[in-house]
mmCIF file of C-alpha atoms in Angstrom:
data_model
loop_
_atom_site.group_PDB
_atom_site.id
_atom_site.type_symbol
_atom_site.label_atom_id
_atom_site.label_comp_id
_atom_site.label_asym_id
_atom_site.label_seq_id
_atom_site.Cartn_x
_atom_site.Cartn_y
_atom_site.Cartn_z
ATOM 1 C CA UNK U 1 17.743 40.062 4.978
ATOM 2 C CA UNK U 2 16.493 37.327 2.619
ATOM 3 C CA UNK U 3 18.747 36.309 -0.265
ATOM 4 C CA UNK U 4 16.823 35.527 -3.447
ATOM 5 C CA UNK U 5 17.777 32.135 -4.955
ATOM 6 C CA UNK U 6 19.528 32.241 -8.306
ATOM 7 C CA UNK U 7 17.469 30.580 -11.105
ATOM 8 C CA UNK U 8 18.903 27.311 -12.519
ATOM 9 C CA UNK U 9 19.046 28.730 -16.021
ATOM 10 C CA UNK U 10 21.214 31.575 -14.742
ATOM 11 C CA UNK U 11 23.670 29.059 -13.227
ATOM 12 C CA UNK U 12 23.731 27.179 -16.600
ATOM 13 C CA UNK U 13 24.242 30.370 -18.526
ATOM 14 C CA UNK U 14 27.229 31.305 -16.281
ATOM 15 C CA UNK U 15 28.820 27.920 -16.633
ATOM 16 C CA UNK U 16 28.398 27.857 -20.421
ATOM 17 C CA UNK U 17 29.906 31.319 -20.804
ATOM 18 C CA UNK U 18 32.855 30.344 -18.545
ATOM 19 C CA UNK U 19 33.322 27.127 -20.550
ATOM 20 C CA UNK U 20 33.545 29.199 -23.788
ATOM 21 C CA UNK U 21 36.094 31.465 -22.218
ATOM 22 C CA UNK U 22 38.184 28.501 -20.956
ATOM 23 C CA UNK U 23 37.989 26.748 -24.344
ATOM 24 C CA UNK U 24 38.864 29.811 -26.414
ATOM 25 C CA UNK U 25 41.261 31.791 -24.225
ATOM 26 C CA UNK U 26 42.367 29.514 -21.402
ATOM 27 C CA UNK U 27 41.919 29.707 -17.553
ATOM 28 C CA UNK U 28 43.306 33.210 -17.287
ATOM 29 C CA UNK U 29 40.283 34.543 -19.266
ATOM 30 C CA UNK U 30 37.790 32.989 -16.710
ATOM 31 C CA UNK U 31 37.522 36.035 -14.317
ATOM 32 C CA UNK U 32 34.345 36.637 -12.209
ATOM 33 C CA UNK U 33 34.028 40.063 -13.693
ATOM 34 C CA UNK U 34 34.363 39.034 -17.318
ATOM 35 C CA UNK U 35 32.058 35.992 -16.967
ATOM 36 C CA UNK U 36 29.459 37.992 -15.095
ATOM 37 C CA UNK U 37 29.367 40.670 -17.685
ATOM 38 C CA UNK U 38 29.140 38.173 -20.601
ATOM 39 C CA UNK U 39 26.435 36.185 -18.801
ATOM 40 C CA UNK U 40 24.398 39.251 -17.971
ATOM 41 C CA UNK U 41 24.539 38.907 -14.164
ATOM 42 C CA UNK U 42 26.148 40.739 -11.197
ATOM 43 C CA UNK U 43 29.409 39.416 -9.927
ATOM 44 C CA UNK U 44 27.953 38.580 -6.453
ATOM 45 C CA UNK U 45 25.747 35.933 -8.152
ATOM 46 C CA UNK U 46 28.899 34.068 -9.202
ATOM 47 C CA UNK U 47 30.299 34.203 -5.671
ATOM 48 C CA UNK U 48 26.972 33.030 -4.209
ATOM 49 C CA UNK U 49 26.813 30.049 -6.613
ATOM 50 C CA UNK U 50 30.377 29.001 -6.916
ATOM 51 C CA UNK U 51 32.259 30.531 -3.998
ATOM 52 C CA UNK U 52 35.205 31.881 -6.083
ATOM 53 C CA UNK U 53 36.949 31.402 -9.426
ATOM 54 C CA UNK U 54 38.228 27.922 -8.542
ATOM 55 C CA UNK U 55 34.661 26.886 -7.704
ATOM 56 C CA UNK U 56 33.526 28.201 -11.041
ATOM 57 C CA UNK U 57 36.287 26.297 -12.903
ATOM 58 C CA UNK U 58 35.336 23.085 -11.051
ATOM 59 C CA UNK U 59 31.711 23.572 -12.232
ATOM 60 C CA UNK U 60 32.828 24.214 -15.844
ATOM 61 C CA UNK U 61 35.060 21.139 -15.778
ATOM 62 C CA UNK U 62 32.172 19.055 -14.423
ATOM 63 C CA UNK U 63 29.685 20.443 -16.923
ATOM 64 C CA UNK U 64 31.808 19.891 -20.039
ATOM 65 C CA UNK U 65 33.062 16.509 -18.919
ATOM 66 C CA UNK U 66 29.575 15.336 -17.967
ATOM 67 C CA UNK U 67 28.351 16.136 -21.502
ATOM 68 C CA UNK U 68 31.262 14.334 -23.095
ATOM 69 C CA UNK U 69 30.901 11.261 -20.876
ATOM 70 C CA UNK U 70 27.125 11.070 -21.351
ATOM 71 C CA UNK U 71 27.744 10.831 -25.100
ATOM 72 C CA UNK U 72 30.334 8.125 -24.482
ATOM 73 C CA UNK U 73 27.860 6.174 -22.348
ATOM 74 C CA UNK U 74 25.257 6.268 -25.061
ATOM 75 C CA UNK U 75 27.694 4.945 -27.650
ATOM 76 C CA UNK U 76 28.719 2.022 -25.356
ATOM 77 C CA UNK U 77 25.004 1.071 -24.922
ATOM 78 C CA UNK U 78 24.431 1.347 -28.725
ATOM 79 C CA UNK U 79 27.508 -0.820 -29.420
ATOM 80 C CA UNK U 80 26.432 -3.504 -27.001
ATOM 81 C CA UNK U 81 22.904 -3.567 -28.518
ATOM 82 C CA UNK U 82 24.327 -3.787 -32.056
ATOM 83 C CA UNK U 83 26.874 -6.370 -30.988
ATOM 84 C CA UNK U 84 29.766 -4.433 -32.452
ATOM 85 C CA UNK U 85 33.326 -5.765 -32.141
ATOM 86 C CA UNK U 86 34.349 -4.853 -28.537
ATOM 87 C CA UNK U 87 38.020 -4.316 -29.513
ATOM 88 C CA UNK U 88 37.089 -1.934 -32.273
ATOM 89 C CA UNK U 89 34.765 -0.105 -29.924
ATOM 90 C CA UNK U 90 37.578 0.170 -27.386
ATOM 91 C CA UNK U 91 39.691 1.741 -30.159
ATOM 92 C CA UNK U 92 37.071 4.149 -31.056
ATOM 93 C CA UNK U 93 36.734 5.234 -27.430
ATOM 94 C CA UNK U 94 40.470 5.693 -27.194
ATOM 95 C CA UNK U 95 40.658 7.974 -30.205
ATOM 96 C CA UNK U 96 37.642 10.161 -29.069
ATOM 97 C CA UNK U 97 39.328 10.491 -25.630
ATOM 98 C CA UNK U 98 42.636 11.586 -27.173
ATOM 99 C CA UNK U 99 40.849 13.985 -29.485
ATOM 100 C CA UNK U 100 38.888 15.502 -26.581
ATOM 101 C CA UNK U 101 41.989 16.081 -24.535
ATOM 102 C CA UNK U 102 43.874 17.709 -27.445
ATOM 103 C CA UNK U 103 40.888 19.931 -28.329
ATOM 104 C CA UNK U 104 40.429 20.944 -24.709
ATOM 105 C CA UNK U 105 43.934 21.475 -23.273
ATOM 106 C CA UNK U 106 42.798 23.772 -20.422
ATOM 107 C CA UNK U 107 40.016 21.411 -19.328
ATOM 108 C CA UNK U 108 42.357 18.459 -19.674
ATOM 109 C CA UNK U 109 44.886 20.259 -17.311
ATOM 110 C CA UNK U 110 42.062 20.711 -14.717
ATOM 111 C CA UNK U 111 40.834 17.182 -15.007
ATOM 112 C CA UNK U 112 44.360 15.817 -14.730
ATOM 113 C CA UNK U 113 44.713 17.169 -11.155
ATOM 114 C CA UNK U 114 44.189 14.061 -8.900
ATOM 115 C CA UNK U 115 42.537 16.260 -6.310
ATOM 116 C CA UNK U 116 39.769 17.284 -8.728
ATOM 117 C CA UNK U 117 39.353 13.819 -10.236
ATOM 118 C CA UNK U 118 38.872 12.109 -6.897
ATOM 119 C CA UNK U 119 35.738 14.120 -6.199
ATOM 120 C CA UNK U 120 34.313 14.357 -9.740
ATOM 121 C CA UNK U 121 31.093 12.502 -10.592
ATOM 122 C CA UNK U 122 31.918 12.885 -14.278
ATOM 123 C CA UNK U 123 35.367 11.406 -13.891
ATOM 124 C CA UNK U 124 33.818 8.434 -12.023
ATOM 125 C CA UNK U 125 31.254 8.009 -14.723
ATOM 126 C CA UNK U 126 33.940 8.262 -17.336
ATOM 127 C CA UNK U 127 35.804 5.389 -15.665
ATOM 128 C CA UNK U 128 32.587 3.405 -15.504
ATOM 129 C CA UNK U 129 32.187 3.842 -19.294
ATOM 130 C CA UNK U 130 35.774 2.687 -19.831
ATOM 131 C CA UNK U 131 35.040 -0.286 -17.454
ATOM 132 C CA UNK U 132 31.978 -1.302 -19.581
ATOM 133 C CA UNK U 133 34.096 -1.217 -22.762
ATOM 134 C CA UNK U 134 36.775 -3.399 -21.102
ATOM 135 C CA UNK U 135 34.195 -5.780 -19.739
ATOM 136 C CA UNK U 136 32.840 -6.352 -23.245
ATOM 137 C CA UNK U 137 36.331 -7.226 -24.377
ATOM 138 C CA UNK U 138 36.730 -9.649 -21.444
ATOM 139 C CA UNK U 139 33.300 -11.218 -22.039
ATOM 140 C CA UNK U 140 34.307 -11.856 -25.639
ATOM 141 C CA UNK U 141 37.324 -13.867 -24.385
ATOM 142 C CA UNK U 142 39.855 -11.455 -25.661
ATOM 143 C CA UNK U 143 41.298 -9.952 -22.440
ATOM 144 C CA UNK U 144 44.594 -11.433 -21.229
ATOM 145 C CA UNK U 145 44.862 -9.440 -18.022
ATOM 146 C CA UNK U 146 42.423 -8.625 -15.133
ATOM 147 C CA UNK U 147 39.900 -5.930 -16.030
ATOM 148 C CA UNK U 148 41.200 -3.553 -13.380
ATOM 149 C CA UNK U 149 44.743 -3.836 -14.798
ATOM 150 C CA UNK U 150 43.464 -3.106 -18.344
ATOM 151 C CA UNK U 151 41.525 -0.067 -17.141
ATOM 152 C CA UNK U 152 44.579 1.347 -15.303
ATOM 153 C CA UNK U 153 46.863 0.788 -18.260
ATOM 154 C CA UNK U 154 44.472 2.420 -20.685
ATOM 155 C CA UNK U 155 43.920 5.481 -18.431
ATOM 156 C CA UNK U 156 47.613 5.898 -17.788
ATOM 157 C CA UNK U 157 48.523 5.612 -21.441
ATOM 158 C CA UNK U 158 45.803 8.013 -22.429
ATOM 159 C CA UNK U 159 46.966 10.734 -19.982
ATOM 160 C CA UNK U 160 50.512 10.117 -21.031
ATOM 161 C CA UNK U 161 49.861 10.485 -24.689
ATOM 162 C CA UNK U 162 47.756 13.689 -24.378
ATOM 163 C CA UNK U 163 50.305 15.246 -21.998
ATOM 164 C CA UNK U 164 53.163 14.440 -24.310
ATOM 165 C CA UNK U 165 51.456 15.757 -27.461
ATOM 166 C CA UNK U 166 50.376 18.933 -25.764
ATOM 167 C CA UNK U 167 53.919 19.488 -24.494
ATOM 168 C CA UNK U 168 55.384 19.212 -28.020
ATOM 169 C CA UNK U 169 55.362 22.106 -30.418
ATOM 170 C CA UNK U 170 52.750 21.483 -33.110
ATOM 171 C CA UNK U 171 55.275 21.315 -35.938
ATOM 172 C CA UNK U 172 57.226 18.628 -34.082
ATOM 173 C CA UNK U 173 54.330 16.315 -33.064
ATOM 174 C CA UNK U 174 54.229 12.775 -34.235
ATOM 175 C CA UNK U 175 50.811 12.198 -35.896
ATOM 176 C CA UNK U 176 51.064 8.440 -35.312
ATOM 177 C CA UNK U 177 51.989 8.498 -31.662
ATOM 178 C CA UNK U 178 48.554 7.878 -30.193
ATOM 179 C CA UNK U 179 47.848 4.984 -32.546
ATOM 180 C CA UNK U 180 51.298 3.473 -31.882
ATOM 181 C CA UNK U 181 50.865 3.641 -28.136
ATOM 182 C CA UNK U 182 47.396 2.035 -28.453
ATOM 183 C CA UNK U 183 48.663 -0.823 -30.644
ATOM 184 C CA UNK U 184 51.424 -1.434 -27.995
ATOM 185 C CA UNK U 185 48.826 -1.383 -25.257
ATOM 186 C CA UNK U 186 46.610 -3.893 -27.051
ATOM 187 C CA UNK U 187 49.622 -6.195 -27.342
ATOM 188 C CA UNK U 188 49.895 -6.143 -23.548
ATOM 189 C CA UNK U 189 46.260 -6.681 -22.672
ATOM 190 C CA UNK U 190 44.671 -8.838 -25.532
ATOM 191 C CA UNK U 191 44.890 -12.450 -26.525
ATOM 192 C CA UNK U 192 45.434 -13.319 -30.201
ATOM 193 C CA UNK U 193 42.154 -15.252 -30.300
ATOM 194 C CA UNK U 194 39.005 -15.624 -28.100
ATOM 195 C CA UNK U 195 39.538 -17.743 -24.965
ATOM 196 C CA UNK U 196 38.878 -21.434 -25.156
ATOM 197 C CA UNK U 197 39.249 -24.338 -22.743
ATOM 198 C CA UNK U 198 42.996 -24.556 -23.594
ATOM 199 C CA UNK U 199 43.768 -20.858 -23.466
ATOM 200 C CA UNK U 200 45.111 -20.899 -19.964
ATOM 201 C CA UNK U 201 43.619 -20.269 -16.514
ATOM 202 C CA UNK U 202 43.943 -16.500 -16.508
ATOM 203 C CA UNK U 203 42.396 -15.691 -19.878
ATOM 204 C CA UNK U 204 39.489 -18.133 -19.218
ATOM 205 C CA UNK U 205 38.963 -16.762 -15.679
ATOM 206 C CA UNK U 206 38.986 -13.158 -16.990
ATOM 207 C CA UNK U 207 36.330 -14.036 -19.558
ATOM 208 C CA UNK U 208 34.163 -15.851 -17.007
ATOM 209 C CA UNK U 209 34.546 -13.110 -14.476
ATOM 210 C CA UNK U 210 33.148 -10.633 -16.968
ATOM 211 C CA UNK U 211 29.807 -12.514 -17.232
ATOM 212 C CA UNK U 212 29.660 -14.095 -13.775
ATOM 213 C CA UNK U 213 27.492 -11.231 -12.203
ATOM 214 C CA UNK U 214 24.839 -11.847 -14.862
ATOM 215 C CA UNK U 215 24.326 -15.577 -14.348
ATOM 216 C CA UNK U 216 20.605 -15.700 -13.403
ATOM 217 C CA UNK U 217 20.608 -19.383 -12.546
ATOM 218 C CA UNK U 218 22.686 -18.678 -9.456
ATOM 219 C CA UNK U 219 21.471 -16.925 -6.331
ATOM 220 C CA UNK U 220 22.983 -13.548 -5.241
ATOM 221 C CA UNK U 221 25.214 -15.177 -2.565
ATOM 222 C CA UNK U 222 26.321 -17.791 -5.164
ATOM 223 C CA UNK U 223 27.251 -15.142 -7.736
ATOM 224 C CA UNK U 224 29.107 -13.145 -5.132
ATOM 225 C CA UNK U 225 31.104 -16.290 -4.125
ATOM 226 C CA UNK U 226 31.838 -17.098 -7.740
ATOM 227 C CA UNK U 227 33.104 -13.562 -8.411
ATOM 228 C CA UNK U 228 35.256 -13.788 -5.255
ATOM 229 C CA UNK U 229 36.843 -17.025 -6.473
ATOM 230 C CA UNK U 230 37.406 -15.673 -9.918
ATOM 231 C CA UNK U 231 38.909 -12.402 -8.603
ATOM 232 C CA UNK U 232 41.266 -14.535 -6.508
ATOM 233 C CA UNK U 233 42.352 -16.424 -9.696
ATOM 234 C CA UNK U 234 42.871 -13.352 -11.905
ATOM 235 C CA UNK U 235 44.826 -11.467 -9.198
ATOM 236 C CA UNK U 236 47.139 -14.415 -8.440
ATOM 237 C CA UNK U 237 50.674 -14.017 -9.799
ATOM 238 C CA UNK U 238 50.801 -17.841 -10.576
ATOM 239 C CA UNK U 239 47.925 -17.360 -13.043
ATOM 240 C CA UNK U 240 49.921 -15.044 -15.209
#
Protein backbone atom coordinates (compact mmCIF):
# COMPACT_ATOMS: atom_id res chain seq x y z
CA UNK A 1 0.00 0.00 0.00
CA UNK A 2 1.41 3.38 -1.03
CA UNK A 3 1.38 6.14 1.59
CA UNK A 4 0.62 9.54 0.10
CA UNK A 5 3.12 12.26 1.10
CA UNK A 6 1.83 15.04 3.32
CA UNK A 7 2.00 18.46 1.61
CA UNK A 8 4.55 20.91 3.04
CA UNK A 9 1.87 23.51 3.73
CA UNK A 10 -0.01 20.94 5.84
CA UNK A 11 3.09 20.39 7.98
CA UNK A 12 3.48 24.15 8.40
CA UNK A 13 -0.17 24.52 9.37
CA UNK A 14 0.13 21.78 11.99
CA UNK A 15 3.26 23.34 13.50
CA UNK A 16 1.71 26.81 13.59
CA UNK A 17 -1.44 25.51 15.31
CA UNK A 18 0.65 23.60 17.86
CA UNK A 19 2.79 26.71 18.44
CA UNK A 20 -0.34 28.73 19.20
CA UNK A 21 -1.57 26.09 21.64
CA UNK A 22 1.85 25.99 23.31
CA UNK A 23 2.04 29.78 23.60
CA UNK A 24 -1.52 30.31 24.83
CA UNK A 25 -2.19 27.22 26.98
CA UNK A 26 1.13 25.44 27.59
CA UNK A 27 2.50 22.00 26.64
CA UNK A 28 -0.51 20.17 28.10
CA UNK A 29 -2.74 21.67 25.41
CA UNK A 30 -0.59 20.28 22.60
CA UNK A 31 -2.36 16.96 22.04
CA UNK A 32 -2.32 15.14 18.73
CA UNK A 33 -6.12 15.01 18.66
CA UNK A 34 -6.59 18.71 19.48
CA UNK A 35 -3.91 19.90 17.08
CA UNK A 36 -5.19 17.65 14.30
CA UNK A 37 -8.72 18.93 14.70
CA UNK A 38 -7.66 22.60 14.76
CA UNK A 39 -5.36 22.10 11.76
CA UNK A 40 -8.04 20.28 9.77
CA UNK A 41 -6.12 17.01 9.39
CA UNK A 42 -6.43 13.44 10.62
CA UNK A 43 -4.36 12.42 13.65
CA UNK A 44 -2.37 9.81 11.65
CA UNK A 45 -0.89 12.65 9.60
CA UNK A 46 0.74 14.03 12.75
CA UNK A 47 2.17 10.65 13.68
CA UNK A 48 3.47 10.21 10.16
CA UNK A 49 5.15 13.63 10.16
CA UNK A 50 6.41 13.92 13.74
CA UNK A 51 6.30 10.45 15.27
CA UNK A 52 4.62 11.47 18.52
CA UNK A 53 3.80 14.47 20.71
CA UNK A 54 7.45 14.98 21.68
CA UNK A 55 8.39 15.08 18.01
CA UNK A 56 5.70 17.66 17.38
CA UNK A 57 6.92 19.80 20.30
CA UNK A 58 10.47 19.59 18.94
CA UNK A 59 9.25 20.82 15.56
CA UNK A 60 7.32 23.66 17.20
CA UNK A 61 10.34 24.75 19.24
CA UNK A 62 12.54 24.70 16.16
CA UNK A 63 9.98 26.61 14.09
CA UNK A 64 9.44 29.42 16.61
CA UNK A 65 13.10 29.69 17.55
CA UNK A 66 14.19 29.73 13.90
CA UNK A 67 11.91 32.68 13.17
CA UNK A 68 13.22 34.58 16.21
CA UNK A 69 16.87 33.83 15.44
CA UNK A 70 16.47 34.78 11.77
CA UNK A 71 15.23 38.20 12.88
CA UNK A 72 18.19 38.52 15.27
CA UNK A 73 20.61 37.64 12.47
CA UNK A 74 19.16 40.35 10.24
CA UNK A 75 19.55 42.95 13.00
CA UNK A 76 23.20 41.98 13.50
CA UNK A 77 23.89 42.39 9.79
CA UNK A 78 22.10 45.76 9.74
CA UNK A 79 24.01 46.95 12.81
CA UNK A 80 27.35 46.01 11.27
CA UNK A 81 26.47 47.77 8.02
CA UNK A 82 25.33 50.90 9.87
CA UNK A 83 28.42 50.76 12.13
CA UNK A 84 26.31 50.95 15.29
CA UNK A 85 27.98 50.85 18.69
CA UNK A 86 28.68 47.12 19.28
CA UNK A 87 28.19 47.36 23.06
CA UNK A 88 24.78 48.98 22.63
CA UNK A 89 23.87 46.32 20.07
CA UNK A 90 24.91 43.62 22.53
CA UNK A 91 22.60 45.21 25.10
CA UNK A 92 19.71 45.34 22.63
CA UNK A 93 20.21 41.65 21.88
CA UNK A 94 20.26 40.83 25.59
CA UNK A 95 16.97 42.65 26.21
CA UNK A 96 15.26 41.00 23.24
CA UNK A 97 16.41 37.57 24.41
CA UNK A 98 15.11 38.15 27.94
CA UNK A 99 11.76 39.42 26.60
CA UNK A 100 11.45 36.41 24.29
CA UNK A 101 12.05 33.97 27.15
CA UNK A 102 9.56 35.70 29.45
CA UNK A 103 6.90 35.91 26.74
CA UNK A 104 7.35 32.25 25.76
CA UNK A 105 7.85 30.35 29.04
CA UNK A 106 6.77 26.96 27.68
CA UNK A 107 9.07 27.28 24.70
CA UNK A 108 11.90 28.51 26.94
CA UNK A 109 11.48 25.40 29.10
CA UNK A 110 11.76 23.18 26.02
CA UNK A 111 14.82 25.00 24.71
CA UNK A 112 16.51 24.96 28.12
CA UNK A 113 16.72 21.17 27.98
CA UNK A 114 20.39 20.45 27.06
CA UNK A 115 19.34 17.34 25.15
CA UNK A 116 17.18 19.44 22.82
CA UNK A 117 19.66 22.30 22.48
CA UNK A 118 22.51 20.00 21.47
CA UNK A 119 20.70 18.90 18.31
CA UNK A 120 18.89 22.13 17.48
CA UNK A 121 19.94 24.00 14.31
CA UNK A 122 18.11 27.09 15.59
CA UNK A 123 20.00 26.98 18.88
CA UNK A 124 23.30 26.74 17.01
CA UNK A 125 22.34 29.65 14.80
CA UNK A 126 21.32 31.63 17.88
CA UNK A 127 24.76 31.06 19.38
CA UNK A 128 26.33 32.12 16.08
CA UNK A 129 24.36 35.38 16.23
CA UNK A 130 25.59 36.01 19.77
CA UNK A 131 29.13 35.17 18.67
CA UNK A 132 28.87 37.74 15.86
CA UNK A 133 27.79 40.41 18.35
CA UNK A 134 30.63 39.53 20.72
CA UNK A 135 33.12 39.57 17.86
CA UNK A 136 32.07 43.12 16.96
CA UNK A 137 32.74 44.16 20.55
CA UNK A 138 36.13 42.44 20.43
CA UNK A 139 37.04 44.03 17.09
CA UNK A 140 36.26 47.44 18.60
CA UNK A 141 38.87 46.75 21.27
CA UNK A 142 36.35 46.64 24.12
CA UNK A 143 36.48 42.97 25.12
CA UNK A 144 38.63 42.13 28.15
CA UNK A 145 38.14 38.34 28.03
CA UNK A 146 38.34 35.72 25.27
CA UNK A 147 35.29 35.65 22.99
CA UNK A 148 34.35 32.11 24.04
CA UNK A 149 34.35 33.15 27.71
CA UNK A 150 32.15 36.17 26.98
CA UNK A 151 29.67 34.05 25.01
CA UNK A 152 29.45 31.47 27.80
CA UNK A 153 28.95 34.15 30.47
CA UNK A 154 26.21 35.89 28.48
CA UNK A 155 24.35 32.65 27.74
CA UNK A 156 24.57 31.47 31.36
CA UNK A 157 23.44 34.81 32.74
CA UNK A 158 20.53 35.03 30.30
CA UNK A 159 19.20 31.57 31.14
CA UNK A 160 19.62 32.30 34.83
CA UNK A 161 17.76 35.60 34.69
CA UNK A 162 14.83 34.17 32.71
CA UNK A 163 14.59 31.11 34.98
CA UNK A 164 14.68 33.26 38.12
CA UNK A 165 12.02 35.69 36.90
CA UNK A 166 9.69 32.93 35.70
CA UNK A 167 10.03 31.17 39.06
CA UNK A 168 9.06 34.34 40.95
CA UNK A 169 5.40 35.32 41.40
CA UNK A 170 4.63 38.30 39.13
CA UNK A 171 3.86 40.62 42.05
CA UNK A 172 7.27 39.88 43.60
CA UNK A 173 9.45 40.24 40.51
CA UNK A 174 12.28 42.77 40.46
CA UNK A 175 11.76 44.87 37.29
CA UNK A 176 15.41 45.90 37.27
CA UNK A 177 16.91 42.43 37.70
CA UNK A 178 17.77 41.77 34.04
CA UNK A 179 19.41 45.18 33.58
CA UNK A 180 21.37 44.84 36.84
CA UNK A 181 22.69 41.41 35.84
CA UNK A 182 23.70 42.72 32.43
CA UNK A 183 25.53 45.71 33.93
CA UNK A 184 27.42 43.36 36.22
CA UNK A 185 28.19 41.13 33.26
CA UNK A 186 29.58 44.04 31.24
CA UNK A 187 31.84 44.95 34.15
CA UNK A 188 33.34 41.47 33.90
CA UNK A 189 33.89 41.31 30.15
CA UNK A 190 34.53 44.89 28.95
CA UNK A 191 37.41 47.30 29.12
CA UNK A 192 36.78 50.90 30.11
CA UNK A 193 38.15 52.15 26.78
CA UNK A 194 39.13 50.65 23.39
CA UNK A 195 42.34 48.64 23.37
CA UNK A 196 45.58 50.48 22.66
CA UNK A 197 49.21 49.46 22.57
CA UNK A 198 49.39 49.91 26.34
CA UNK A 199 46.16 48.15 27.21
CA UNK A 200 47.77 44.84 28.12
CA UNK A 201 48.45 41.65 26.20
CA UNK A 202 45.06 40.03 26.68
CA UNK A 203 42.89 42.96 25.56
CA UNK A 204 45.08 43.63 22.53
CA UNK A 205 45.19 39.94 21.60
CA UNK A 206 41.39 39.59 21.91
CA UNK A 207 40.87 42.59 19.63
CA UNK A 208 43.41 41.32 17.08
CA UNK A 209 41.94 37.80 17.21
CA UNK A 210 38.54 39.18 16.21
CA UNK A 211 39.86 40.57 12.91
CA UNK A 212 42.67 38.11 12.18
CA UNK A 213 40.51 35.77 9.99
CA UNK A 214 39.73 38.73 7.70
CA UNK A 215 43.31 39.83 6.98
CA UNK A 216 43.40 39.47 3.19
CA UNK A 217 47.13 40.21 2.88
CA UNK A 218 47.90 36.87 4.52
CA UNK A 219 47.48 33.45 2.99
CA UNK A 220 45.02 30.97 4.48
CA UNK A 221 47.80 29.00 6.25
CA UNK A 222 49.24 32.26 7.62
CA UNK A 223 45.84 33.37 8.94
CA UNK A 224 45.27 29.99 10.57
CA UNK A 225 48.69 30.14 12.22
CA UNK A 226 48.07 33.69 13.43
CA UNK A 227 44.71 32.68 14.88
CA UNK A 228 46.34 29.71 16.61
CA UNK A 229 48.96 31.98 18.19
CA UNK A 230 46.36 34.49 19.34
CA UNK A 231 44.11 31.74 20.73
CA UNK A 232 47.10 30.51 22.74
CA UNK A 233 47.62 34.00 24.14
CA UNK A 234 44.00 34.68 25.09
CA UNK A 235 43.59 31.24 26.71
CA UNK A 236 46.78 31.54 28.77
CA UNK A 237 46.22 32.22 32.50
CA UNK A 238 49.32 34.44 32.54
CA UNK A 239 47.69 36.86 30.08
CA UNK A 240 44.81 37.66 32.44
